[in-house]
Amino acid sequence: MSDLICHPAHPPVLVRSMEARVIGLDQSWLRVRWRILGAGKLVVPAFAGKGRADGLWNTTCFELFLQPPGGQPYVEINLSPSERWNAYDFTARREGMSERPMPREPECTMRKGSDIAIFDAAIPAAGLPDLPLAMGFTAVIEEEGGVRSFWALSHSGEAPDFHDPACFTLALAAPTAS
């Protein structure tokens, strides 16, 4: 489990902490989970059905950044509790954006109680770059009143920038045979 840090320029209302982790990886799926404590005022986008959509980060959205070693290209995957999603390839930091092909749609589920929310996603492994990868978990969290906070493994600037390679602090390796 990795703790995400809220960008200090955009504090949350009630959210106290957020964690993210890989919960499974096999030849079919990469399974990831985000856990939010203090979810009492969390805005959860309405169910919209599966499908690609842009601008998911304008409200509560969970993101994953993946970068092969030794290069500038990387992948951004956006996942919404609405079940909308998108995946993009970048040739360098915020450059050369194009929609990344996916063999099938990711699966997303959101569970929210009075104080805790859990967002699980399964991303088709065939749609990922070859392993190993540098990885960054991020999230945009909207709370009632239009307050948005920006969460990442690390922040290095005065404004939130999930595309900063300094945010890609975890390693994702190929599964080992047991």
Coordinates of N, CA and C in Angstrom, one line a residue:
M1 N 0.9 -1.2 0.0 CA 0.0 0.0 0.0 C 0.9 1.2 0.0
S2 N 0.6 2.2 -0.9 CA 1.4 3.4 -1.0 C 0.5 4.6 -0.6
D3 N 1.0 5.4 0.3 CA 0.3 6.6 0.7 C 0.4 7.7 -0.4
L4 N -0.7 8.3 -0.7 CA -0.7 9.4 -1.7 C -0.7 10.7 -0.8
I5 N -0.1 11.7 -1.4 CA 0.1 13.0 -0.7 C -0.8 14.0 -1.4
C6 N -1.5 14.8 -0.6 CA -2.3 15.9 -1.2 C -1.4 17.0 -1.5
H7 N -1.6 17.6 -2.7 CA -0.9 18.8 -3.0 C -1.3 20.0 -2.1
P8 N -0.3 20.6 -1.4 CA -0.6 21.6 -0.4 C -1.4 22.8 -0.9
A9 N -1.3 23.1 -2.1 CA -2.1 24.3 -2.6 C -3.5 24.0 -2.8
H10 N -3.9 22.7 -2.7 CA -5.3 22.4 -2.9 C -5.8 21.4 -1.8
P11 N -6.0 21.9 -0.6 CA -6.4 21.0 0.5 C -7.8 20.5 0.4
P12 N -8.0 19.2 0.8 CA -9.4 18.7 0.8 C -10.2 19.3 1.9
V13 N -11.5 18.9 1.9 CA -12.5 19.4 3.0 C -12.4 18.4 4.1
L14 N -12.8 17.1 3.8 CA -12.8 16.1 4.9 C -11.8 14.9 4.6
V15 N -11.4 14.8 3.4 CA -10.5 13.6 3.1 C -9.2 13.7 4.0
R16 N -9.0 12.7 4.8 CA -7.8 12.6 5.7 C -6.6 11.9 5.1
S17 N -6.9 10.9 4.3 CA -5.8 10.2 3.7 C -6.3 9.4 2.5
M18 N -5.3 9.0 1.7 CA -5.6 8.2 0.5 C -4.4 7.2 0.3
E19 N -4.7 6.0 0.0 CA -3.7 5.0 -0.3 C -4.1 4.3 -1.6
A20 N -3.0 3.8 -2.3 CA -3.2 3.1 -3.6 C -2.2 1.9 -3.6
R21 N -2.7 0.9 -4.3 CA -1.8 -0.2 -4.5 C -2.2 -1.2 -5.6
V22 N -1.3 -2.0 -6.1 CA -1.6 -3.0 -7.0 C -2.1 -4.2 -6.2
I23 N -3.3 -4.7 -6.5 CA -3.8 -5.8 -5.8 C -3.7 -7.1 -6.6
G24 N -3.3 -7.1 -7.8 CA -3.1 -8.3 -8.6 C -2.5 -7.9 -10.0
L25 N -1.7 -8.9 -10.5 CA -1.2 -8.7 -11.8 C -1.0 -10.1 -12.4
D26 N -1.6 -10.4 -13.5 CA -1.4 -11.7 -14.2 C -1.4 -11.4 -15.7
Q27 N -1.5 -12.4 -16.5 CA -1.4 -12.2 -17.9 C -2.7 -11.5 -18.5
S28 N -3.7 -11.5 -17.8 CA -5.0 -10.9 -18.2 C -5.2 -9.5 -17.7
W29 N -5.0 -9.3 -16.4 CA -5.4 -8.0 -15.8 C -4.3 -7.5 -14.9
L30 N -4.3 -6.1 -14.8 CA -3.6 -5.4 -13.7 C -4.7 -4.9 -12.9
R31 N -4.7 -5.3 -11.6 CA -5.8 -4.9 -10.7 C -5.2 -3.9 -9.7
V32 N -5.9 -2.7 -9.5 CA -5.4 -1.7 -8.7 C -6.5 -1.2 -7.8
R33 N -6.1 -0.6 -6.6 CA -7.1 -0.1 -5.6 C -6.7 1.2 -5.0
W34 N -7.6 2.1 -4.9 CA -7.4 3.4 -4.2 C -8.4 3.3 -3.0
R35 N -7.9 3.7 -1.8 CA -8.7 3.8 -0.6 C -8.7 5.2 0.0
I36 N -9.9 5.8 0.2 CA -10.0 7.1 0.7 C -10.6 7.1 2.1
L37 N -9.9 7.7 3.1 CA -10.5 7.9 4.4 C -11.0 9.4 4.5
G38 N -12.2 9.5 5.0 CA -12.8 10.9 5.1 C -13.6 11.2 3.9
A39 N -14.4 10.2 3.4 CA -15.1 10.3 2.2 C -16.5 10.9 2.3
G40 N -16.8 11.5 3.5 CA -18.2 11.9 3.8 C -18.7 13.0 2.8
K41 N -17.9 13.8 2.2 CA -18.4 14.8 1.2 C -17.9 14.5 -0.2
L42 N -17.4 13.3 -0.4 CA -16.9 12.9 -1.7 C -18.0 13.0 -2.8
V43 N -17.6 13.6 -3.9 CA -18.5 13.7 -5.1 C -18.2 12.5 -6.0
V44 N -19.2 11.6 -6.2 CA -19.0 10.4 -7.0 C -19.8 10.7 -8.3
P45 N -19.1 10.7 -9.5 CA -19.8 10.9 -10.7 C -20.8 9.9 -10.9
A46 N -22.0 10.3 -11.5 CA -23.1 9.4 -11.8 C -22.7 8.3 -12.8
F47 N -23.3 7.1 -12.6 CA -23.0 6.0 -13.6 C -23.3 6.5 -15.0
A48 N -22.3 6.3 -15.9 CA -22.5 6.7 -17.3 C -22.3 5.5 -18.2
G49 N -22.0 4.3 -17.7 CA -21.7 3.1 -18.5 C -20.3 3.2 -19.1
K50 N -19.8 2.0 -19.5 CA -18.5 1.9 -20.0 C -18.3 2.7 -21.3
G51 N -17.1 3.2 -21.5 CA -16.8 3.9 -22.7 C -15.7 4.9 -22.5
R52 N -15.0 5.3 -23.5 CA -14.0 6.3 -23.4 C -14.6 7.7 -23.3
A53 N -13.9 8.5 -22.5 CA -14.3 9.9 -22.3 C -13.1 10.7 -22.0
D54 N -13.1 12.0 -22.5 CA -12.1 12.9 -22.1 C -12.5 13.8 -20.9
G55 N -11.6 14.4 -20.3 CA -11.9 15.4 -19.2 C -12.4 14.7 -17.9
L56 N -12.1 13.5 -17.7 CA -12.6 12.8 -16.5 C -12.0 13.4 -15.3
W57 N -10.8 14.1 -15.4 CA -10.2 14.7 -14.2 C -10.9 15.9 -13.7
N58 N -11.9 16.4 -14.4 CA -12.7 17.6 -13.9 C -13.5 17.3 -12.7
T59 N -13.6 16.0 -12.3 CA -14.2 15.6 -11.0 C -13.5 14.4 -10.5
T60 N -14.0 13.7 -9.6 CA -13.3 12.6 -9.0 C -12.9 11.6 -10.0
C61 N -11.6 11.3 -10.1 CA -11.0 10.5 -11.1 C -9.7 9.9 -10.6
F62 N -9.5 8.6 -10.9 CA -8.3 7.9 -10.4 C -7.4 7.6 -11.7
E63 N -6.1 7.9 -11.5 CA -5.2 7.8 -12.6 C -4.0 7.0 -12.3
L64 N -3.5 6.4 -13.4 CA -2.3 5.6 -13.3 C -1.3 6.0 -14.4
F65 N -0.1 6.2 -14.1 CA 0.9 6.6 -15.1 C 2.0 5.5 -15.1
L66 N 2.3 5.1 -16.3 CA 3.2 4.0 -16.5 C 4.3 4.4 -17.5
Q67 N 5.6 4.2 -17.1 CA 6.7 4.6 -18.0 C 7.7 3.5 -18.1
P68 N 8.0 3.0 -19.4 CA 9.1 2.1 -19.5 C 10.4 2.7 -19.1
P69 N 11.4 1.8 -18.7 CA 12.7 2.3 -18.3 C 13.4 2.9 -19.4
G70 N 14.2 4.0 -19.1 CA 15.2 4.5 -20.1 C 14.6 5.4 -21.2
G71 N 13.4 5.9 -21.0 CA 12.9 6.7 -22.0 C 11.9 7.8 -21.5
Q72 N 11.5 8.6 -22.4 CA 10.5 9.7 -22.1 C 9.1 9.3 -22.3
P73 N 8.8 8.4 -23.2 CA 7.4 8.0 -23.4 C 6.7 7.4 -22.2
Y74 N 5.4 7.7 -22.0 CA 4.7 7.1 -20.9 C 3.2 7.0 -21.3
V75 N 2.5 6.3 -20.4 CA 1.1 6.1 -20.6 C 0.3 6.6 -19.4
E76 N -0.8 7.3 -19.7 CA -1.7 7.8 -18.7 C -3.0 7.0 -18.8
I77 N -3.5 6.5 -17.7 CA -4.8 5.8 -17.7 C -5.7 6.5 -16.7
N78 N -6.9 7.0 -17.2 CA -7.9 7.7 -16.4 C -9.1 6.8 -16.2
L79 N -9.5 6.7 -14.9 CA -10.6 5.8 -14.5 C -11.6 6.5 -13.7
S80 N -12.9 6.5 -14.0 CA -13.9 7.2 -13.3 C -14.9 6.3 -12.6
P81 N -15.4 6.7 -11.4 CA -16.4 5.9 -10.8 C -17.7 5.8 -11.7
S82 N -17.8 6.6 -12.7 CA -18.9 6.6 -13.6 C -18.8 5.4 -14.6
E83 N -17.7 4.7 -14.5 CA -17.2 3.6 -15.4 C -16.7 4.1 -16.7
R84 N -16.6 5.4 -16.9 CA -15.9 6.0 -18.1 C -14.4 5.9 -17.9
W85 N -13.7 5.9 -18.9 CA -12.2 5.7 -18.8 C -11.6 6.3 -20.1
N86 N -10.3 6.4 -20.0 CA -9.5 6.7 -21.2 C -8.0 6.3 -20.9
A87 N -7.3 6.1 -22.0 CA -5.9 5.8 -21.9 C -5.2 6.6 -23.0
Y88 N -4.0 7.2 -22.7 CA -3.3 8.0 -23.6 C -1.8 7.6 -23.6
D89 N -1.2 7.8 -24.8 CA 0.2 7.7 -24.9 C 0.8 9.1 -25.1
F90 N 2.0 9.3 -24.4 CA 2.7 10.5 -24.6 C 4.1 10.2 -25.0
T91 N 4.6 11.0 -25.9 CA 6.0 10.8 -26.4 C 7.0 11.4 -25.5
A92 N 6.6 12.4 -24.7 CA 7.5 13.1 -23.7 C 6.5 13.8 -22.7
R93 N 7.1 14.4 -21.7 CA 6.2 15.1 -20.7 C 5.3 16.1 -21.4
R94 N 4.0 15.7 -21.3 CA 2.9 16.5 -21.8 C 3.0 16.8 -23.3
E95 N 3.7 15.9 -24.0 CA 3.9 16.1 -25.5 C 3.4 14.8 -26.2
G96 N 3.0 15.1 -27.5 CA 2.7 13.9 -28.4 C 1.5 13.0 -27.9
M97 N 0.5 13.6 -27.3 CA -0.6 12.8 -26.8 C -1.4 12.2 -27.9
S98 N -1.7 10.9 -27.7 CA -2.6 10.2 -28.6 C -3.4 9.1 -27.8
E99 N -4.5 8.8 -28.3 CA -5.3 7.8 -27.6 C -4.7 6.4 -27.7
R100 N -4.5 5.7 -26.6 CA -3.9 4.4 -26.6 C -4.9 3.3 -26.9
P101 N -4.6 2.5 -27.8 CA -5.6 1.3 -28.1 C -5.6 0.4 -26.8
M102 N -6.8 -0.1 -26.6 CA -7.0 -1.1 -25.5 C -7.8 -2.3 -26.1
P103 N -7.4 -3.5 -25.8 CA -8.0 -4.7 -26.3 C -9.4 -4.9 -25.8
R104 N -9.7 -4.4 -24.6 CA -11.1 -4.4 -24.1 C -11.1 -3.3 -23.0
E105 N -12.3 -3.0 -22.5 CA -12.5 -1.9 -21.6 C -12.1 -2.3 -20.2
P106 N -11.5 -1.4 -19.4 CA -11.2 -1.6 -18.0 C -12.5 -1.8 -17.2
E107 N -12.4 -2.5 -16.1 CA -13.5 -2.8 -15.2 C -13.3 -1.9 -14.0
C108 N -14.3 -1.1 -13.6 CA -14.2 -0.2 -12.4 C -15.4 -0.4 -11.5
T109 N -15.1 -0.3 -10.2 CA -16.1 -0.4 -9.1 C -15.8 0.6 -8.0
M110 N -16.8 1.3 -7.5 CA -16.7 2.2 -6.4 C -17.6 1.8 -5.3
R111 N -17.0 1.7 -4.1 CA -17.9 1.4 -2.9 C -17.6 2.6 -2.0
K112 N -18.7 3.1 -1.5 CA -18.6 4.3 -0.6 C -19.5 4.1 0.6
G113 N -18.9 4.3 1.8 CA -19.6 4.3 3.1 C -19.6 5.7 3.6
S114 N -19.9 5.9 4.9 CA -20.0 7.2 5.4 C -18.6 7.9 5.6
D115 N -17.6 7.1 5.8 CA -16.3 7.6 6.0 C -15.2 7.1 5.1
I116 N -15.4 6.0 4.4 CA -14.4 5.3 3.6 C -15.0 5.1 2.2
A117 N -14.1 5.2 1.2 CA -14.5 4.8 -0.2 C -13.4 4.0 -0.7
I118 N -13.7 3.0 -1.5 CA -12.7 2.1 -2.2 C -13.1 2.1 -3.7
F119 N -12.1 2.4 -4.5 CA -12.2 2.3 -5.9 C -11.3 1.3 -6.4
D120 N -11.8 0.3 -7.1 CA -11.1 -0.8 -7.7 C -11.2 -0.8 -9.2
A121 N -10.1 -1.1 -9.9 CA -10.1 -1.1 -11.3 C -9.2 -2.3 -11.8
A122 N -9.7 -2.9 -12.9 CA -8.9 -4.0 -13.5 C -8.7 -3.5 -15.0
I123 N -7.4 -3.4 -15.3 CA -7.0 -2.9 -16.6 C -6.4 -4.0 -17.4
P124 N -6.9 -4.2 -18.7 CA -6.4 -5.3 -19.5 C -4.8 -5.3 -19.6
A125 N -4.2 -6.3 -19.2 CA -2.7 -6.4 -19.3 C -2.2 -6.2 -20.7
A126 N -3.0 -6.7 -21.7 CA -2.5 -6.6 -23.1 C -2.5 -5.2 -23.6
G127 N -3.1 -4.3 -22.9 CA -3.1 -2.9 -23.2 C -2.0 -2.0 -22.6
L128 N -1.2 -2.7 -21.8 CA -0.1 -2.0 -21.0 C 1.2 -2.1 -21.8
P129 N 2.1 -1.2 -21.6 CA 3.5 -1.3 -22.2 C 4.1 -2.5 -21.5
D130 N 5.2 -3.0 -22.2 CA 5.9 -4.2 -21.6 C 6.5 -3.8 -20.3
L131 N 6.5 -4.8 -19.4 CA 7.1 -4.7 -18.1 C 8.6 -4.9 -18.1
P132 N 9.3 -4.4 -17.2 CA 9.0 -3.6 -16.0 C 8.7 -2.1 -16.4
L133 N 8.0 -1.5 -15.5 CA 7.6 -0.1 -15.7 C 7.8 0.7 -14.4
A134 N 8.1 2.0 -14.5 CA 7.9 3.0 -13.4 C 6.5 3.3 -13.4
M135 N 5.9 3.5 -12.2 CA 4.5 3.7 -12.1 C 4.2 4.8 -11.1
G136 N 3.1 5.5 -11.4 CA 2.6 6.6 -10.5 C 1.1 6.5 -10.3
F137 N 0.7 6.4 -9.0 CA -0.7 6.5 -8.7 C -1.1 7.9 -8.4
T138 N -2.2 8.4 -9.0 CA -2.7 9.7 -8.7 C -4.2 9.7 -8.6
A139 N -4.8 10.8 -8.1 CA -6.2 10.9 -8.0 C -6.6 12.4 -7.9
V140 N -7.7 12.8 -8.6 CA -8.3 14.0 -8.4 C -9.6 13.7 -7.6
I141 N -9.7 14.4 -6.5 CA -10.9 14.1 -5.6 C -11.7 15.4 -5.5
E142 N -13.0 15.3 -5.9 CA -13.9 16.4 -5.7 C -14.8 16.1 -4.5
E143 N -14.9 17.2 -3.7 CA -15.8 17.1 -2.6 C -16.9 18.1 -2.8
E144 N -18.0 18.0 -2.0 CA -19.1 18.9 -2.1 C -18.6 20.4 -2.1
G145 N -19.3 21.2 -2.9 CA -18.9 22.6 -3.0 C -17.9 22.9 -4.0
G146 N -17.6 21.9 -4.9 CA -16.6 22.0 -6.0 C -15.2 22.1 -5.6
V147 N -14.9 21.6 -4.3 CA -13.5 21.6 -3.9 C -12.8 20.4 -4.4
R148 N -11.6 20.6 -5.2 CA -10.9 19.5 -5.7 C -9.5 19.5 -5.1
S149 N -9.1 18.3 -4.7 CA -7.7 18.1 -4.2 C -7.0 17.1 -5.1
F150 N -5.7 17.2 -5.2 CA -4.9 16.5 -6.1 C -3.9 15.6 -5.3
W151 N -4.0 14.3 -5.5 CA -3.2 13.4 -4.8 C -2.2 12.6 -5.7
A152 N -1.0 12.5 -5.2 CA 0.0 11.7 -5.9 C 1.0 11.1 -4.9
L153 N 1.9 10.3 -5.4 CA 3.0 9.7 -4.6 C 4.0 10.8 -4.2
S154 N 4.1 11.8 -5.0 CA 5.0 12.9 -4.7 C 4.6 14.1 -5.5
H155 N 4.9 15.3 -5.0 CA 4.7 16.6 -5.7 C 6.0 17.3 -5.7
S156 N 6.3 18.0 -6.9 CA 7.6 18.7 -6.9 C 7.4 20.2 -7.3
G157 N 6.2 20.6 -7.6 CA 6.1 22.0 -8.0 C 5.0 22.8 -7.2
E158 N 4.9 24.0 -7.5 CA 3.9 24.9 -6.8 C 2.5 24.5 -7.3
A159 N 2.3 23.9 -8.4 CA 1.0 23.5 -8.9 C 1.0 22.0 -9.1
P160 N -0.1 21.3 -9.0 CA -0.1 19.9 -9.2 C 0.2 19.5 -10.6
D161 N 1.1 18.5 -10.8 CA 1.5 18.1 -12.2 C 1.7 16.6 -12.1
F162 N 0.7 15.8 -12.4 CA 0.8 14.4 -12.4 C 1.7 13.8 -13.5
H163 N 2.0 14.6 -14.5 CA 2.9 14.2 -15.6 C 4.4 14.4 -15.2
D164 N 4.7 14.9 -14.1 CA 6.0 15.1 -13.7 C 6.6 13.7 -13.4
P165 N 7.7 13.3 -14.1 CA 8.3 12.0 -13.8 C 8.7 11.7 -12.4
A166 N 8.8 12.8 -11.6 CA 9.1 12.6 -10.1 C 7.9 11.9 -9.4
C167 N 6.8 11.9 -10.1 CA 5.6 11.2 -9.5 C 5.6 9.7 -9.8
F168 N 6.4 9.2 -10.7 CA 6.5 7.8 -11.1 C 7.5 7.1 -10.2
T169 N 7.1 6.9 -8.9 CA 8.1 6.4 -8.0 C 8.1 4.9 -7.7
L170 N 7.1 4.2 -8.2 CA 6.9 2.8 -7.9 C 7.4 2.0 -9.1
A171 N 7.7 0.7 -8.8 CA 8.1 -0.2 -9.9 C 7.0 -1.2 -10.1
L172 N 6.7 -1.5 -11.3 CA 5.8 -2.6 -11.6 C 6.5 -3.6 -12.5
A173 N 6.8 -4.8 -11.9 CA 7.5 -5.8 -12.5 C 6.6 -6.9 -13.0
A174 N 7.1 -7.7 -13.9 CA 6.3 -8.9 -14.4 C 6.1 -9.9 -13.3
P175 N 4.9 -10.5 -13.3 CA 4.7 -11.5 -12.2 C 5.7 -12.6 -12.3
T176 N 6.0 -13.2 -11.2 CA 7.0 -14.3 -11.1 C 6.2 -15.6 -11.0
A177 N 6.7 -16.7 -11.6 CA 6.1 -18.0 -11.5 C 6.2 -18.5 -10.0
S178 N 5.1 -19.1 -9.5 CA 5.2 -19.6 -8.1 C 5.5 -21.0 -8.1

